[in-house]
Short mmCIF file of C-alpha atoms in Angstrom, two decimals:
data_model
loop_
_atom_site.label_atom_id
_atom_site.label_comp_id
_atom_site.label_asym_id
_atom_site.label_seq_id
_atom_site.Cartn_x
_atom_site.Cartn_y
_atom_site.Cartn_z
CA ASP A 1 11.48 11.39 26.65
CA ALA A 2 9.11 8.88 25.13
CA GLY A 3 8.44 9.24 21.44
CA VAL A 4 5.20 8.36 19.74
CA THR A 5 3.86 5.06 20.74
CA GLN A 6 1.19 2.93 19.06
CA SER A 7 -0.71 -0.24 19.96
CA PRO A 8 -1.12 -2.92 19.06
CA THR A 9 1.97 -3.68 16.95
CA HIS A 10 0.11 -6.16 14.80
CA LEU A 11 -3.52 -7.04 14.36
CA ILE A 12 -5.43 -9.66 12.28
CA LYS A 13 -9.12 -9.02 11.63
CA THR A 14 -11.81 -10.55 9.36
CA ARG A 15 -13.72 -8.68 6.78
CA GLY A 16 -16.69 -6.81 8.15
CA GLN A 17 -15.25 -6.51 11.62
CA GLN A 18 -14.36 -3.25 13.36
CA VAL A 19 -10.88 -2.28 14.67
CA THR A 20 -9.47 0.36 16.97
CA LEU A 21 -5.94 1.55 16.93
CA ARG A 22 -4.31 3.66 19.59
CA CYS A 23 -1.65 6.33 19.70
CA SER A 24 0.07 8.29 22.39
CA PRO A 25 1.84 11.42 21.13
CA LYS A 26 5.35 12.56 21.92
CA SER A 27 5.54 14.34 25.20
CA GLY A 28 4.57 18.03 24.78
CA HIS A 29 2.75 17.46 21.46
CA ASP A 30 -0.97 18.25 21.14
CA THR A 31 -1.74 17.38 17.55
CA VAL A 32 -2.19 13.86 16.17
CA SER A 33 -2.37 12.82 12.49
CA TRP A 34 -3.13 9.41 11.15
CA TYR A 35 -1.70 7.91 7.91
CA GLN A 36 -2.39 4.74 6.02
CA GLN A 37 0.60 3.07 4.30
CA ALA A 38 -0.28 0.25 1.92
CA LEU A 39 2.44 -2.16 0.92
CA GLY A 40 4.88 -0.51 -1.50
CA GLN A 41 3.25 2.87 -1.20
CA GLY A 42 3.87 6.13 0.61
CA PRO A 43 1.70 7.11 3.51
CA GLN A 44 -1.68 8.55 2.78
CA PHE A 45 -3.17 11.20 5.10
CA ILE A 46 -6.34 10.02 6.82
CA PHE A 47 -7.12 12.86 9.26
CA GLN A 48 -5.66 15.11 11.95
CA TYR A 49 -6.89 15.86 15.45
CA TYR A 50 -6.26 18.95 17.53
CA GLU A 51 -8.16 20.10 20.60
CA GLU A 52 -10.19 16.91 20.49
CA GLU A 53 -11.60 17.79 17.09
CA GLU A 54 -11.01 16.51 13.55
CA ARG A 55 -9.39 19.50 11.78
CA GLN A 56 -8.49 18.06 8.38
CA ARG A 57 -9.37 14.95 6.57
CA GLY A 58 -8.02 13.09 3.55
CA ASN A 59 -9.82 11.11 0.96
CA PHE A 60 -11.04 8.29 3.16
CA PRO A 61 -14.63 7.05 3.60
CA ASP A 62 -16.70 7.61 6.74
CA ARG A 63 -15.82 4.07 7.84
CA PHE A 64 -12.65 5.66 9.17
CA SER A 65 -13.27 7.72 12.24
CA GLY A 66 -11.19 8.93 15.11
CA HIS A 67 -11.13 10.48 18.52
CA GLN A 68 -8.68 12.52 20.56
CA PHE A 69 -8.74 12.48 24.40
CA PRO A 70 -7.97 15.29 26.76
CA ASN A 71 -4.46 13.93 27.31
CA TYR A 72 -3.89 14.28 23.54
CA SER A 73 -3.82 10.56 22.84
CA SER A 74 -5.88 9.36 19.92
CA GLU A 75 -7.77 6.42 18.48
CA LEU A 76 -8.46 5.40 14.93
CA ASN A 77 -11.55 3.33 14.32
CA VAL A 78 -12.33 1.44 11.12
CA ASN A 79 -15.73 -0.08 10.64
CA ALA A 80 -16.80 -2.79 8.20
CA LEU A 81 -13.30 -3.85 7.36
CA LEU A 82 -12.39 -4.56 3.73
CA LEU A 83 -9.52 -6.55 2.43
CA GLY A 84 -8.09 -3.28 1.02
CA ASP A 85 -7.86 -1.85 4.51
CA SER A 86 -4.82 -4.14 5.11
CA ALA A 87 -1.91 -1.66 5.64
CA LEU A 88 0.51 -0.17 8.07
CA TYR A 89 -1.25 2.54 10.01
CA LEU A 90 1.01 5.33 11.23
CA CYS A 91 0.35 7.97 13.88
CA ALA A 92 2.26 11.20 13.85
CA SER A 93 2.31 13.86 16.52
CA SER A 94 3.23 17.57 16.38
CA LEU A 95 2.71 20.88 18.01
CA ALA A 96 -0.08 23.17 16.97
CA GLY A 97 0.64 26.16 14.78
CA GLY A 98 3.69 26.17 12.64
CA GLY A 99 5.02 23.21 14.48
CA ARG A 100 2.38 20.99 12.95
CA PHE A 101 4.76 20.46 10.08
CA GLU A 102 7.42 18.80 12.21
CA GLN A 103 5.64 15.51 12.58
CA TYR A 104 7.11 12.60 14.54
CA PHE A 105 5.93 9.21 13.61
CA GLY A 106 5.27 6.13 15.68
CA PRO A 107 6.37 2.62 14.63
CA GLY A 108 2.90 1.92 13.23
CA THR A 109 0.28 -0.81 13.62
CA ARG A 110 0.23 -3.55 10.97
CA LEU A 111 -3.34 -4.45 10.19
CA THR A 112 -4.15 -7.55 8.19
CA VAL A 113 -7.72 -8.13 6.97
CA THR A 114 -8.56 -11.67 5.93
CA ALA B 1 -3.65 19.93 -5.12
CA GLN B 2 -0.14 19.18 -3.84
CA SER B 3 1.63 16.09 -5.04
CA VAL B 4 5.10 14.54 -4.96
CA THR B 5 6.84 12.36 -7.49
CA GLN B 6 9.89 10.17 -6.69
CA PRO B 7 10.98 8.94 -10.10
CA ASP B 8 13.30 6.19 -8.89
CA ILE B 9 11.65 3.15 -7.26
CA HIS B 10 14.83 1.36 -6.41
CA ILE B 11 18.48 2.48 -6.31
CA THR B 12 21.53 0.25 -5.61
CA VAL B 13 24.71 1.97 -4.49
CA SER B 14 28.13 0.66 -3.26
CA GLU B 15 29.22 1.45 0.24
CA GLY B 16 31.27 4.60 0.25
CA ALA B 17 29.72 5.86 -2.99
CA SER B 18 27.57 8.93 -3.25
CA LEU B 19 23.86 8.83 -3.28
CA GLU B 20 21.24 11.15 -4.80
CA LEU B 21 17.52 10.55 -4.55
CA ARG B 22 15.17 12.64 -6.77
CA CYS B 23 12.00 14.35 -5.63
CA ASN B 24 9.67 16.56 -7.75
CA TYR B 25 6.68 18.33 -6.24
CA SER B 26 3.72 20.04 -7.57
CA TYR B 27 2.20 22.93 -5.67
CA GLY B 28 1.26 26.49 -6.52
CA ALA B 29 2.68 28.32 -3.54
CA THR B 30 5.82 27.88 -1.59
CA PRO B 31 5.89 24.32 -0.35
CA TYR B 32 7.27 22.96 2.84
CA LEU B 33 9.41 19.99 1.90
CA PHE B 34 10.59 17.02 3.89
CA TRP B 35 12.58 13.82 3.56
CA TYR B 36 11.82 10.83 5.78
CA VAL B 37 13.50 7.50 6.07
CA GLN B 38 11.89 4.23 6.96
CA SER B 39 13.84 1.11 7.97
CA PRO B 40 12.07 -2.23 7.61
CA GLY B 41 9.37 -2.64 10.21
CA GLN B 42 9.85 0.83 11.56
CA GLY B 43 8.06 4.12 11.49
CA LEU B 44 9.28 7.21 9.60
CA GLN B 45 12.17 9.29 10.85
CA LEU B 46 12.58 12.87 9.72
CA LEU B 47 15.92 13.43 8.03
CA LEU B 48 15.59 17.08 7.12
CA LYS B 49 13.08 19.84 6.20
CA TYR B 50 12.90 22.95 4.12
CA PHE B 51 10.62 25.88 5.11
CA SER B 52 12.38 28.91 3.72
CA GLY B 53 15.74 30.62 3.50
CA ASP B 54 18.91 28.78 2.42
CA THR B 55 18.01 26.40 -0.34
CA LEU B 56 20.70 23.88 0.80
CA VAL B 57 19.56 22.19 3.98
CA GLN B 58 21.54 19.85 6.23
CA GLY B 59 19.95 16.91 8.05
CA ILE B 60 20.79 14.12 10.21
CA LYS B 61 23.05 11.14 9.35
CA GLY B 62 25.09 13.22 6.91
CA PHE B 63 22.23 13.91 4.49
CA GLU B 64 21.56 17.16 2.77
CA ALA B 65 18.96 18.37 0.26
CA GLU B 66 18.70 21.27 -2.19
CA PHE B 67 15.52 23.11 -2.97
CA LYS B 68 15.39 24.21 -6.61
CA ARG B 69 12.22 26.27 -7.26
CA SER B 70 12.84 26.52 -10.97
CA GLN B 71 12.82 22.73 -11.22
CA SER B 72 10.22 21.99 -8.60
CA SER B 73 12.77 19.66 -7.08
CA PHE B 74 14.05 18.75 -3.64
CA ASN B 75 16.75 16.12 -4.16
CA LEU B 76 18.40 14.34 -1.32
CA ARG B 77 22.13 13.63 -1.30
CA LYS B 78 24.78 11.90 0.82
CA PRO B 79 28.52 12.03 -0.15
CA SER B 80 29.43 8.55 1.18
CA VAL B 81 26.85 5.94 1.88
CA HIS B 82 27.09 3.51 4.85
CA TRP B 83 25.50 0.00 4.87
CA SER B 84 23.13 1.25 7.51
CA ASP B 85 21.64 3.69 5.02
CA ALA B 86 19.78 0.85 3.26
CA ALA B 87 16.12 1.76 3.74
CA GLU B 88 13.17 3.35 2.08
CA TYR B 89 13.19 7.09 1.60
CA PHE B 90 10.10 9.28 1.26
CA CYS B 91 9.83 12.83 0.09
CA ALA B 92 6.87 14.81 1.36
CA VAL B 93 5.25 18.23 0.82
CA GLY B 94 2.98 20.32 2.95
CA ALA B 95 1.45 23.74 2.92
CA ARG B 96 0.11 26.01 5.57
CA SER B 97 -2.78 26.75 3.37
CA ASN B 98 -3.66 23.03 3.25
CA ASP B 99 -3.74 22.86 7.01
CA TYR B 100 -0.30 21.20 7.33
CA LYS B 101 -1.44 17.94 5.63
CA LEU B 102 1.63 16.02 4.36
CA SER B 103 1.51 14.41 0.93
CA PHE B 104 4.16 11.73 0.42
CA GLY B 105 5.79 10.27 -2.65
CA ALA B 106 5.74 6.55 -3.31
CA GLY B 107 9.21 6.15 -1.96
CA THR B 108 12.67 5.00 -3.18
CA THR B 109 14.18 1.85 -1.79
CA VAL B 110 18.01 2.15 -1.34
CA THR B 111 20.11 -0.97 -1.38
CA VAL B 112 23.71 -0.71 -0.29
CA ARG B 113 26.14 -3.31 -1.62
CA ALA B 114 29.48 -4.08 0.02
#
């Protein structure tokens, strides 16, 4: 049973560029949440997708957007990259309803903005 | 708004000694509480969770945590630490009324000395 997978593992971008990160949820899960973890910090909630719609959003600007596909996989897009966007981006999957609390995390994508 | 405080940034413990990590939360209603562990370069692994019922919960890898409503705490314990327990530990809180969004503490780094 495959767990949550994310790609790429590492990414280096330049300020002003755009980036897309990908996530495949654990088998059987239908909800995907994205978190940003800056160095030395705890993860910060970006948004959550269920039924291909954004259901909940944290305190992140509109430069951060996402998408969920019919197979439940998801993408996180960040436009106009800033140095402060450098972080580990974590994807977590869960089941709708009460199961949404039991979130399984992927290994993350390390984004470096130069 | 829900929030989590982990007062200890770094703890060093000898192998075989006991470990206790502190977590205090702020939330008006009954929270859903979690402890996650993150090894270097890895994603987050769920150690245990509290939803309701027995206030002492058992998790994986020999960890347990106790929910104390009067103290707004959810401290993590392990009777005898192994070298492989060296990692970063995160406490998180969620609420059904907040659409299952998880809020994490800043984490506690555990170092195990031989």
